[in-house]
mmCIF file of C-alpha atoms and ligand atoms in Angstrom:
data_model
loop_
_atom_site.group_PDB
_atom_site.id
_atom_site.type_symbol
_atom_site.label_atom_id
_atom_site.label_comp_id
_atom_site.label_asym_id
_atom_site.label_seq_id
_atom_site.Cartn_x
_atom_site.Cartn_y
_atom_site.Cartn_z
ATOM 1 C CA UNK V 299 10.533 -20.421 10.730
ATOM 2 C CA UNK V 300 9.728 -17.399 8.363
ATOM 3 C CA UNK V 301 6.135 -17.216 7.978
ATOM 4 C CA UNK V 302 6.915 -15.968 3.670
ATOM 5 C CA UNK V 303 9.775 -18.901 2.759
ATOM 6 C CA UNK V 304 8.432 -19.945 -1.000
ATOM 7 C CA UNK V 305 6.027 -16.615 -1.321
ATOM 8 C CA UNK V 306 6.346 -13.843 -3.663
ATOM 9 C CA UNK V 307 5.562 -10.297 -2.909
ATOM 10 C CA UNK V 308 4.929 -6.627 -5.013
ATOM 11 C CA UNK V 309 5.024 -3.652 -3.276
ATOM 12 C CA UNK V 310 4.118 -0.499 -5.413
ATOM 13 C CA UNK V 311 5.532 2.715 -3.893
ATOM 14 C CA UNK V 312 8.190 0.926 -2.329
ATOM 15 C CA UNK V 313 11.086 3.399 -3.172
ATOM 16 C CA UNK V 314 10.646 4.933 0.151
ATOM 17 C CA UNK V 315 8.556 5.447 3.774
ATOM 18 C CA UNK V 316 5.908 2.920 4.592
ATOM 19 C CA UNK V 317 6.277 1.003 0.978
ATOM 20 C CA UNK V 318 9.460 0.421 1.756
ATOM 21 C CA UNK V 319 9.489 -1.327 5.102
ATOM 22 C CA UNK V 320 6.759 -3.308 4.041
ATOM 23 C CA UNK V 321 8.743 -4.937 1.178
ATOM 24 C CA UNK V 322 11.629 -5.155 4.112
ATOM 25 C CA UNK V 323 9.875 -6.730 6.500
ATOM 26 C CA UNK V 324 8.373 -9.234 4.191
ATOM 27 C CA UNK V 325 12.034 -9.866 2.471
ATOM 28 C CA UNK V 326 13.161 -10.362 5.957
ATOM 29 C CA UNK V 327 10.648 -12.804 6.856
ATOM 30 C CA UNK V 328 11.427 -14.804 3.357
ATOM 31 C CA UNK V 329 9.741 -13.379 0.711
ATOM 32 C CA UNK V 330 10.729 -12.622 -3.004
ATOM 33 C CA UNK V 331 10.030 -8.837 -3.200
ATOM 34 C CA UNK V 332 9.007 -7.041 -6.914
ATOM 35 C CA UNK V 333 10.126 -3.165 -5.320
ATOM 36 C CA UNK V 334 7.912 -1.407 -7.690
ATOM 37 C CA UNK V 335 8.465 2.708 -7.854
ATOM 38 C CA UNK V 336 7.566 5.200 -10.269
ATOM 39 C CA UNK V 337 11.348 6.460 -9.567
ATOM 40 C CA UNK V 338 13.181 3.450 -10.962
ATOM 41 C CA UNK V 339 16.285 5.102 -8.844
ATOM 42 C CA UNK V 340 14.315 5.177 -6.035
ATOM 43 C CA UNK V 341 13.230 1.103 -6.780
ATOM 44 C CA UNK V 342 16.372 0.584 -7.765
ATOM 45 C CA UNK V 343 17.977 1.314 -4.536
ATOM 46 C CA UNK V 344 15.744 0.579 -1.990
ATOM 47 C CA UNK V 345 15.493 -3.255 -3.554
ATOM 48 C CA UNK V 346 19.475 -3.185 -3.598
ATOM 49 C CA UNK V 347 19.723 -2.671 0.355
ATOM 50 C CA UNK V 348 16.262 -5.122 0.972
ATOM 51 C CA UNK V 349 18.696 -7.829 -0.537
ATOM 52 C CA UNK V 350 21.974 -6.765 0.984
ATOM 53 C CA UNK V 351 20.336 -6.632 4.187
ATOM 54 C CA UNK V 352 18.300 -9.855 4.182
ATOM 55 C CA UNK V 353 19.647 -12.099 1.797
ATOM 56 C CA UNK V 354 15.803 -12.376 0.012
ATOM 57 C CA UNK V 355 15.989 -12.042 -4.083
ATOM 58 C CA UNK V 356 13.978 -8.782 -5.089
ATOM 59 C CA UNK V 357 13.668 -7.224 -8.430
ATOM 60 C CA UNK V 358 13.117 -3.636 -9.020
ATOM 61 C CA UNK V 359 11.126 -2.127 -11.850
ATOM 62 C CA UNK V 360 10.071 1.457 -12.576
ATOM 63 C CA UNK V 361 6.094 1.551 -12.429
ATOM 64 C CA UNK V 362 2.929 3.938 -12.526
ATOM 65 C CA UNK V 363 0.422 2.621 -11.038
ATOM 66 C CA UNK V 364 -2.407 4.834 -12.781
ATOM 67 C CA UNK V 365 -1.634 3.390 -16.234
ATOM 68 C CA UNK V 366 -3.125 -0.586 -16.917
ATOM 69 C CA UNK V 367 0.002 -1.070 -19.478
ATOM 70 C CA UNK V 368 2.393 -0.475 -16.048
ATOM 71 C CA UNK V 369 0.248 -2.217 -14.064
ATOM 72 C CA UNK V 370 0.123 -5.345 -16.717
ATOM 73 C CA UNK V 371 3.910 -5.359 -17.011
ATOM 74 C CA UNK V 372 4.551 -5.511 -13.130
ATOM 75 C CA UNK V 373 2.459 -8.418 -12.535
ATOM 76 C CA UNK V 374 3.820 -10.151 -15.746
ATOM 77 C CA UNK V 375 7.439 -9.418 -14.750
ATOM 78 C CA UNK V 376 7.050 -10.296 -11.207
ATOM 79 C CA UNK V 377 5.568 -13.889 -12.139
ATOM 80 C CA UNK V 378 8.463 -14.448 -14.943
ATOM 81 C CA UNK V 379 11.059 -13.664 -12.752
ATOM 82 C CA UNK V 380 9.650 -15.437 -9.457
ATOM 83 C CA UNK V 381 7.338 -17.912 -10.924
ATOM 84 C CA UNK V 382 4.798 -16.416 -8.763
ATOM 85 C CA UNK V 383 2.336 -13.452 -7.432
ATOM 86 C CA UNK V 384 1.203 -14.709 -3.844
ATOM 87 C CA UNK V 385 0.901 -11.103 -2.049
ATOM 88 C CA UNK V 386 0.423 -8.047 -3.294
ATOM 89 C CA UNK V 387 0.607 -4.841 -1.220
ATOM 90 C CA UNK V 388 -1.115 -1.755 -2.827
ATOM 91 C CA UNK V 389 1.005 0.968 -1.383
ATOM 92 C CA UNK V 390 1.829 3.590 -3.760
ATOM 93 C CA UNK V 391 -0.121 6.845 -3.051
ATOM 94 C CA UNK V 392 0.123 10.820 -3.627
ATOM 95 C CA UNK V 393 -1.527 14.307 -2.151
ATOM 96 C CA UNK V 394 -2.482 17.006 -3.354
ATOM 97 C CA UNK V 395 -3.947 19.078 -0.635
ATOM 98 C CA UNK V 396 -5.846 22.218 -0.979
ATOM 99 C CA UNK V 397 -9.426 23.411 0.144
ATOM 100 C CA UNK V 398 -11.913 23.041 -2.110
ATOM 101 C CA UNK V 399 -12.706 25.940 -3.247
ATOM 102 C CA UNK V 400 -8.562 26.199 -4.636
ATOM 103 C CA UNK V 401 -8.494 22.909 -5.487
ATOM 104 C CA UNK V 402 -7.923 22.312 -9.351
ATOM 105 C CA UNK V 403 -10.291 19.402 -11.204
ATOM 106 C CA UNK V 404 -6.227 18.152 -11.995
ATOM 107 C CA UNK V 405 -5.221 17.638 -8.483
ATOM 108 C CA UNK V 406 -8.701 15.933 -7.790
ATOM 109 C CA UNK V 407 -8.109 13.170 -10.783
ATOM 110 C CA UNK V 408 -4.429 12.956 -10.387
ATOM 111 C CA UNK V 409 -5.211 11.474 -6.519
ATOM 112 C CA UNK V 410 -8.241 9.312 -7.558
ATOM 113 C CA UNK V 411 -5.903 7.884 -10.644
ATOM 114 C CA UNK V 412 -3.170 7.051 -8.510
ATOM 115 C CA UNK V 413 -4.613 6.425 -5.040
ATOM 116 C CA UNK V 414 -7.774 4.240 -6.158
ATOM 117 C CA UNK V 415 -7.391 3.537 -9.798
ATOM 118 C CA UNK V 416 -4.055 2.189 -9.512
ATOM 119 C CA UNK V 417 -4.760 -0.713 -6.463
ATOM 120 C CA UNK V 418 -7.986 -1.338 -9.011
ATOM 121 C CA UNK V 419 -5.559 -2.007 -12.323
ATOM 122 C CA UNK V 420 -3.096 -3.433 -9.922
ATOM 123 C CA UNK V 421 -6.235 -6.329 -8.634
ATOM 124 C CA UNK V 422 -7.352 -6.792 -11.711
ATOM 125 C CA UNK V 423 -3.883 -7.649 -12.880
ATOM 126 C CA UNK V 424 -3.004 -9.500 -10.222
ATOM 127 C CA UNK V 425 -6.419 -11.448 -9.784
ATOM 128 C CA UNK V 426 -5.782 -12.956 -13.330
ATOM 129 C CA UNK V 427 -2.453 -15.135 -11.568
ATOM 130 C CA UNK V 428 -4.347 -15.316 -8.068
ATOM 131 C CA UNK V 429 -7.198 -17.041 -9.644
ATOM 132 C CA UNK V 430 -5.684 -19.667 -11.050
ATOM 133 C CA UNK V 431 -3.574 -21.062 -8.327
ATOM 134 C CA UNK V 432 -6.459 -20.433 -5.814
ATOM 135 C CA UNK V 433 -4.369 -18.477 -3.864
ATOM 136 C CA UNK V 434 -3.816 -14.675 -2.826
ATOM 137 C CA UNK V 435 -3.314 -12.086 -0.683
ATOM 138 C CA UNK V 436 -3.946 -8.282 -1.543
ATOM 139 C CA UNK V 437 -3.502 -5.346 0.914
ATOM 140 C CA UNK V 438 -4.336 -2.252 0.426
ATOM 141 C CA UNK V 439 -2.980 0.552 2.037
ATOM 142 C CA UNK V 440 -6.057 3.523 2.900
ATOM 143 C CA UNK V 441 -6.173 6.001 5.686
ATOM 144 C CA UNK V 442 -7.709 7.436 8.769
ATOM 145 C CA UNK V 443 -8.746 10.431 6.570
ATOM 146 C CA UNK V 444 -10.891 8.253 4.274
ATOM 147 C CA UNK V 445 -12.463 7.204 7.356
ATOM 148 C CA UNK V 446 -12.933 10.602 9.134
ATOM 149 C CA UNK V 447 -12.573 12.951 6.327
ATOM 150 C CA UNK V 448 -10.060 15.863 6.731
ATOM 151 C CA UNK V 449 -10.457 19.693 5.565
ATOM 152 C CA UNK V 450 -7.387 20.364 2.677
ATOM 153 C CA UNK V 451 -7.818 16.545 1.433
ATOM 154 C CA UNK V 452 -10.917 16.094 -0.174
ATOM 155 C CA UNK V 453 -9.541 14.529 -3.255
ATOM 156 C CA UNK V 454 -7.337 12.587 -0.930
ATOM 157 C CA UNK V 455 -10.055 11.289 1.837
ATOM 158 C CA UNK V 456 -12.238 10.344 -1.173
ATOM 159 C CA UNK V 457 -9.275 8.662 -3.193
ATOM 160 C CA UNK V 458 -9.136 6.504 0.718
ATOM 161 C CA UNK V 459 -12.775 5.827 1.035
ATOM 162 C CA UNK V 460 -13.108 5.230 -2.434
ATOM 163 C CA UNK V 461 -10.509 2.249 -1.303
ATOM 164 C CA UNK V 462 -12.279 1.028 1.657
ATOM 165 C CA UNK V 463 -15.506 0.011 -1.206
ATOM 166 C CA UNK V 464 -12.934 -1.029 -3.674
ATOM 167 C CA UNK V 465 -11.119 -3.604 -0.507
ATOM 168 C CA UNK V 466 -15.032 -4.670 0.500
ATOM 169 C CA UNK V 467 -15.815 -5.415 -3.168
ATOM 170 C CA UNK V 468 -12.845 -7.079 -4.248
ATOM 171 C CA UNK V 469 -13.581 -9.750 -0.890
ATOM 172 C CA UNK V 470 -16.761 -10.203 -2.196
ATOM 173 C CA UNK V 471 -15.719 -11.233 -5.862
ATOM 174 C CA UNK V 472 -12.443 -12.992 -5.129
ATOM 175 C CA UNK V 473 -13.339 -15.163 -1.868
ATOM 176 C CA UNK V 474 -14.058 -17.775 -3.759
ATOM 177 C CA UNK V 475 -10.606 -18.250 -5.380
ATOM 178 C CA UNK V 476 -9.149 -18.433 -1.857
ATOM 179 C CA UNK V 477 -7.566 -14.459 -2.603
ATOM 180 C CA UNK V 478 -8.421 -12.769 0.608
ATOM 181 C CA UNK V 479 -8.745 -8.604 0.136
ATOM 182 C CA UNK V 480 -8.131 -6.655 3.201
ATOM 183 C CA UNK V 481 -6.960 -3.183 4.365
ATOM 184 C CA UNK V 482 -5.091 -1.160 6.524
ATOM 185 C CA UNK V 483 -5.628 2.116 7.145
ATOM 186 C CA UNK V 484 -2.873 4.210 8.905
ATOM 187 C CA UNK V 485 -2.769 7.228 11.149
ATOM 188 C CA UNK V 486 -0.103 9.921 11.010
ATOM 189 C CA UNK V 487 2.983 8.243 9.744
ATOM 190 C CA UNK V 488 6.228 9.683 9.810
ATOM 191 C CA UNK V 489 7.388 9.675 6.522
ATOM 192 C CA UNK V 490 8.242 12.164 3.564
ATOM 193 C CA UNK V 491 4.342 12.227 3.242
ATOM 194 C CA UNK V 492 3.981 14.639 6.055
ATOM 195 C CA UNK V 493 7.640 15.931 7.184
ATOM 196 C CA UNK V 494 5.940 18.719 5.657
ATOM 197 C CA UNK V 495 3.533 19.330 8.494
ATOM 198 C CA UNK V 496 4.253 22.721 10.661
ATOM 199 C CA UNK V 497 4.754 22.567 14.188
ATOM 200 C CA UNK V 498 1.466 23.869 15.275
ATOM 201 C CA UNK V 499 -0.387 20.998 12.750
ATOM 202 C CA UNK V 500 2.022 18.503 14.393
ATOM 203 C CA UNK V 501 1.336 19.585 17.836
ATOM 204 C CA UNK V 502 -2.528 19.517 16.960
ATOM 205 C CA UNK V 503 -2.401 16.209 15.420
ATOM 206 C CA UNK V 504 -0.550 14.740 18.885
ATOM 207 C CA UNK V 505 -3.022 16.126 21.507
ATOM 208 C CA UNK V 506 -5.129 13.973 19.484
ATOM 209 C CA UNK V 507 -3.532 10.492 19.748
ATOM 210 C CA UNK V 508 -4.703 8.548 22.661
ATOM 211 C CA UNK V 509 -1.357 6.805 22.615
ATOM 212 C CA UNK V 510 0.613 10.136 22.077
ATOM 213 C CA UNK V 511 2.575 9.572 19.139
ATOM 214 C CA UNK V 512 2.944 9.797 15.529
ATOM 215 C CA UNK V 513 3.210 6.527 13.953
ATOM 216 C CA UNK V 514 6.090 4.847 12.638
ATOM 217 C CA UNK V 515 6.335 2.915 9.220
ATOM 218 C CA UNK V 516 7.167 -0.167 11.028
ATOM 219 C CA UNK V 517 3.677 0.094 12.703
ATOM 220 C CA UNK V 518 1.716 0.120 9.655
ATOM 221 C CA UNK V 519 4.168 -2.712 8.085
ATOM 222 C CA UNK V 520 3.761 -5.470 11.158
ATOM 223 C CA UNK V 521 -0.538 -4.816 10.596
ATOM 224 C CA UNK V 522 0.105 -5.792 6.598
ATOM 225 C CA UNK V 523 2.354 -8.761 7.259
ATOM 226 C CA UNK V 524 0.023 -10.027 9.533
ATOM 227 C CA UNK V 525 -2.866 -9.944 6.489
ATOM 228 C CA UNK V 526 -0.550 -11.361 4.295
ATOM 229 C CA UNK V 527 0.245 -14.024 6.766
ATOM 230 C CA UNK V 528 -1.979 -17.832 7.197
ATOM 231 C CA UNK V 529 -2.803 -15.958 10.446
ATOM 232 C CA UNK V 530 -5.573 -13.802 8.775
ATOM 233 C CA UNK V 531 -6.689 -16.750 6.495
ATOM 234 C CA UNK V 532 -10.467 -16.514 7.538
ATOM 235 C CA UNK V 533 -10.461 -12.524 7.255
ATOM 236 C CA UNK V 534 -11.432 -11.073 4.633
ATOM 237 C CA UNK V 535 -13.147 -7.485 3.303
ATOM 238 C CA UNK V 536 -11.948 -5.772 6.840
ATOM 239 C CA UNK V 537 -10.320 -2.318 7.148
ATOM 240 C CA UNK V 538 -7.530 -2.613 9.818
ATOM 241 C CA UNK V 539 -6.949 0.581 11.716
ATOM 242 C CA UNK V 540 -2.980 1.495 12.882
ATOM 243 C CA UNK V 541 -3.891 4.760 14.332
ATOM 244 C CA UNK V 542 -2.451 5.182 17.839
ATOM 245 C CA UNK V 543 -6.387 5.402 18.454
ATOM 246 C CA UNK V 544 -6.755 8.774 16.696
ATOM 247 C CA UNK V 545 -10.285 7.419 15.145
ATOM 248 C CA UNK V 546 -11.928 4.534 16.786
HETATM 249 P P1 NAP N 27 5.711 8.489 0.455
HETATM 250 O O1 NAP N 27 6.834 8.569 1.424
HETATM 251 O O2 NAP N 27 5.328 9.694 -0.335
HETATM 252 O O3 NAP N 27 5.973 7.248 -0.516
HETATM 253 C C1 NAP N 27 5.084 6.952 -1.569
HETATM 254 C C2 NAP N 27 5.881 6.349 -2.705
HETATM 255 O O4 NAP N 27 4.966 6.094 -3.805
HETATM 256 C C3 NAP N 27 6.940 7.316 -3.239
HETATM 257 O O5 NAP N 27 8.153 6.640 -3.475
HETATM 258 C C4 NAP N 27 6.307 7.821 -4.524
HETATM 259 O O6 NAP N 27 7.241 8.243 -5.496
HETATM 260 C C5 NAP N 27 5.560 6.600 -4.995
HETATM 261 N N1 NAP N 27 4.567 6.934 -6.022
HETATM 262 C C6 NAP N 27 3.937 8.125 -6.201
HETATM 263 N N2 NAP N 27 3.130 8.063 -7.272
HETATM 264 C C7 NAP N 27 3.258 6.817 -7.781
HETATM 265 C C8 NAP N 27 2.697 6.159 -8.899
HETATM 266 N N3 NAP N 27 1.844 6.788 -9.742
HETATM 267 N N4 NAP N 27 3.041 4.882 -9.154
HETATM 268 C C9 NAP N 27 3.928 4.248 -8.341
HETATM 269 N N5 NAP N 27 4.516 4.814 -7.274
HETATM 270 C C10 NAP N 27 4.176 6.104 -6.994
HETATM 271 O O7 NAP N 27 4.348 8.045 1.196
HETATM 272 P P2 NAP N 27 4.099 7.154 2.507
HETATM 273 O O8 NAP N 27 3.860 8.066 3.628
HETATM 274 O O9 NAP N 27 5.127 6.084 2.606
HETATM 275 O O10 NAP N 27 2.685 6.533 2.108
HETATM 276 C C11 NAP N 27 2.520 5.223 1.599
HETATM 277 C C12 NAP N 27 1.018 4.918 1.540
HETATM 278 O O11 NAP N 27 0.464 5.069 2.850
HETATM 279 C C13 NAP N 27 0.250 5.875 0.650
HETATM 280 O O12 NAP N 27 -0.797 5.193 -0.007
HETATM 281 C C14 NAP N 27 -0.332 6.874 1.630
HETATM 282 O O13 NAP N 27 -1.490 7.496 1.140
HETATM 283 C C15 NAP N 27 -0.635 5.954 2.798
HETATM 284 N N6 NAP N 27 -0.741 6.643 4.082
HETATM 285 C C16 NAP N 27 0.282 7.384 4.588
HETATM 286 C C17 NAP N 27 0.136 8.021 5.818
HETATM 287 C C18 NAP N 27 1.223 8.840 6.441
HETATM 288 O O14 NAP N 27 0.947 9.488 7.461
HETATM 289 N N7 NAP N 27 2.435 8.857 5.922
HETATM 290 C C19 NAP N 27 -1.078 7.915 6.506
HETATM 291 C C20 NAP N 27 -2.099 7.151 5.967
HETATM 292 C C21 NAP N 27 -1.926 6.515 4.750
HETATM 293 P P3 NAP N 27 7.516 9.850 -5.726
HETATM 294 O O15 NAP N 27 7.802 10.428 -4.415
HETATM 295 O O16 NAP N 27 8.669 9.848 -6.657
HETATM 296 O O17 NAP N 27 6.267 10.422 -6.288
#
């Protein structure tokens, strides 16, 4: 039985990496997927293999997730075209690493707008729909650095923290509409988020994973299927680690 038959799903940032096999593995398990992008090629394309490879419907739609009008739009779209907004996956997310003494006030609001004001715009949206049917799931999608901090990523480990009050907040107001709020927060990932890392940061990086390796996208997808599932239904306001034990 697939645990999403009859559920509807968006996924912002789900053009590529983690995003991506999130709205996969929920189209594969039933779902209606919204692949949301702000490259509509990128949306475009990864929603046209999601349904050739599954069978699941799934619209695309070009979408930043730092402006409300965007943000409106998805949710609106999502429910005219599915008839519903059951799960939504807050995935989209950008760096702009420097230390901080280089670090421009730009690259510090640019991260914050997308990273934490965008999952805010994208609750609020989605909350109005939620509300009403007494029914809802919202992930969002952190990290270990907003739990540990990281030198080069202040802007980023705030935008991530800043997420982990947002999640705790959000369960607080919306528990009693039945919408649980959860999140997960990843480890290293390999995706085109850090390819970029040189050898010696990569080598550093795996010394310190108790379970010596970087993570995969399909690691971090499996933890937010399982919060969007009825298997999580009495958690709510919790910060779900998929770190290979880097930070416990
Ligand atoms: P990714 O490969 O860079 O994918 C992120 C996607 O989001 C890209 O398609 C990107 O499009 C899109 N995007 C960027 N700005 C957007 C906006 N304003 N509105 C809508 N979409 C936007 O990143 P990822 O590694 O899959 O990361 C996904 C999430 O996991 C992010 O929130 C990230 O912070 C978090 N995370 C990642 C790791 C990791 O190790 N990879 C670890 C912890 C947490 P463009 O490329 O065209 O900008």
């Amino acid at each position: 039985m697939k645990r999403f038959k009859g559920k509807t799903a968006l996924v912002t940032g789900a053009g590529r990496g983690i995003g991506f096999e999130i709205a996969r593995q929920l189209a594969a398990e039933g779902a209606n997927v919204a692949v949301t992008d702000i490259s509509e090629d990128l949306a475009k394309e990864s929603a046209g293999k999601i349904q050739a490879e599954t069978g699941a419907r799934t619209f695309f739609l070009a979408q930043d997730v730092s402006k409300e009008s965007d943000c409106e739009n998805a949710v609106s779209k999502t429910i005219e075209t599915f008839g519903s907004l059951d799960i939504l996956v807050n995935n989209a997310g950008i760096t702009r690493d420097n230390l901080v003494l280089r670090m421009k006030e730009k690259d510090f609001e640019d991260v914050l707008a997308v990273n934490l004001k965008g999952p805010f715009l994208m609750a609020k949206a989605s909350f109005k729909h939620m509300s009403r049917k007494r029914y809802g799931k919202i992930i969002n999608i952190s990290s270990v650095v907003g739990q540990a901090g990281q030198a080069g990523q202040a802007n980023y480990s705030a935008s991530k923290a800043g997420l982990i009050g947002l999640t705790k907040s959000l369960a607080r107001e919306f528990c009693k509409r039945n919408v649980n709020v959860n999140a997960v927060a990843p480890g290293f990932i390999e995706t085109k988020m850090t390819e970029n890392l040189d050898q010696k940061a990569r080598e550093e990086i795996l010394g310190n994973i108790p379970l010596e390796r970087l993570g995969k996208p399909e690691d971090v997808a499996k933890a937010v299927l399982f919060l969007a599932s009825e298997e999580s239904a009495y958690i709510t306001g919790q910060i779900l680690a998929v770190n290979g034990g880097i930070y416990i």
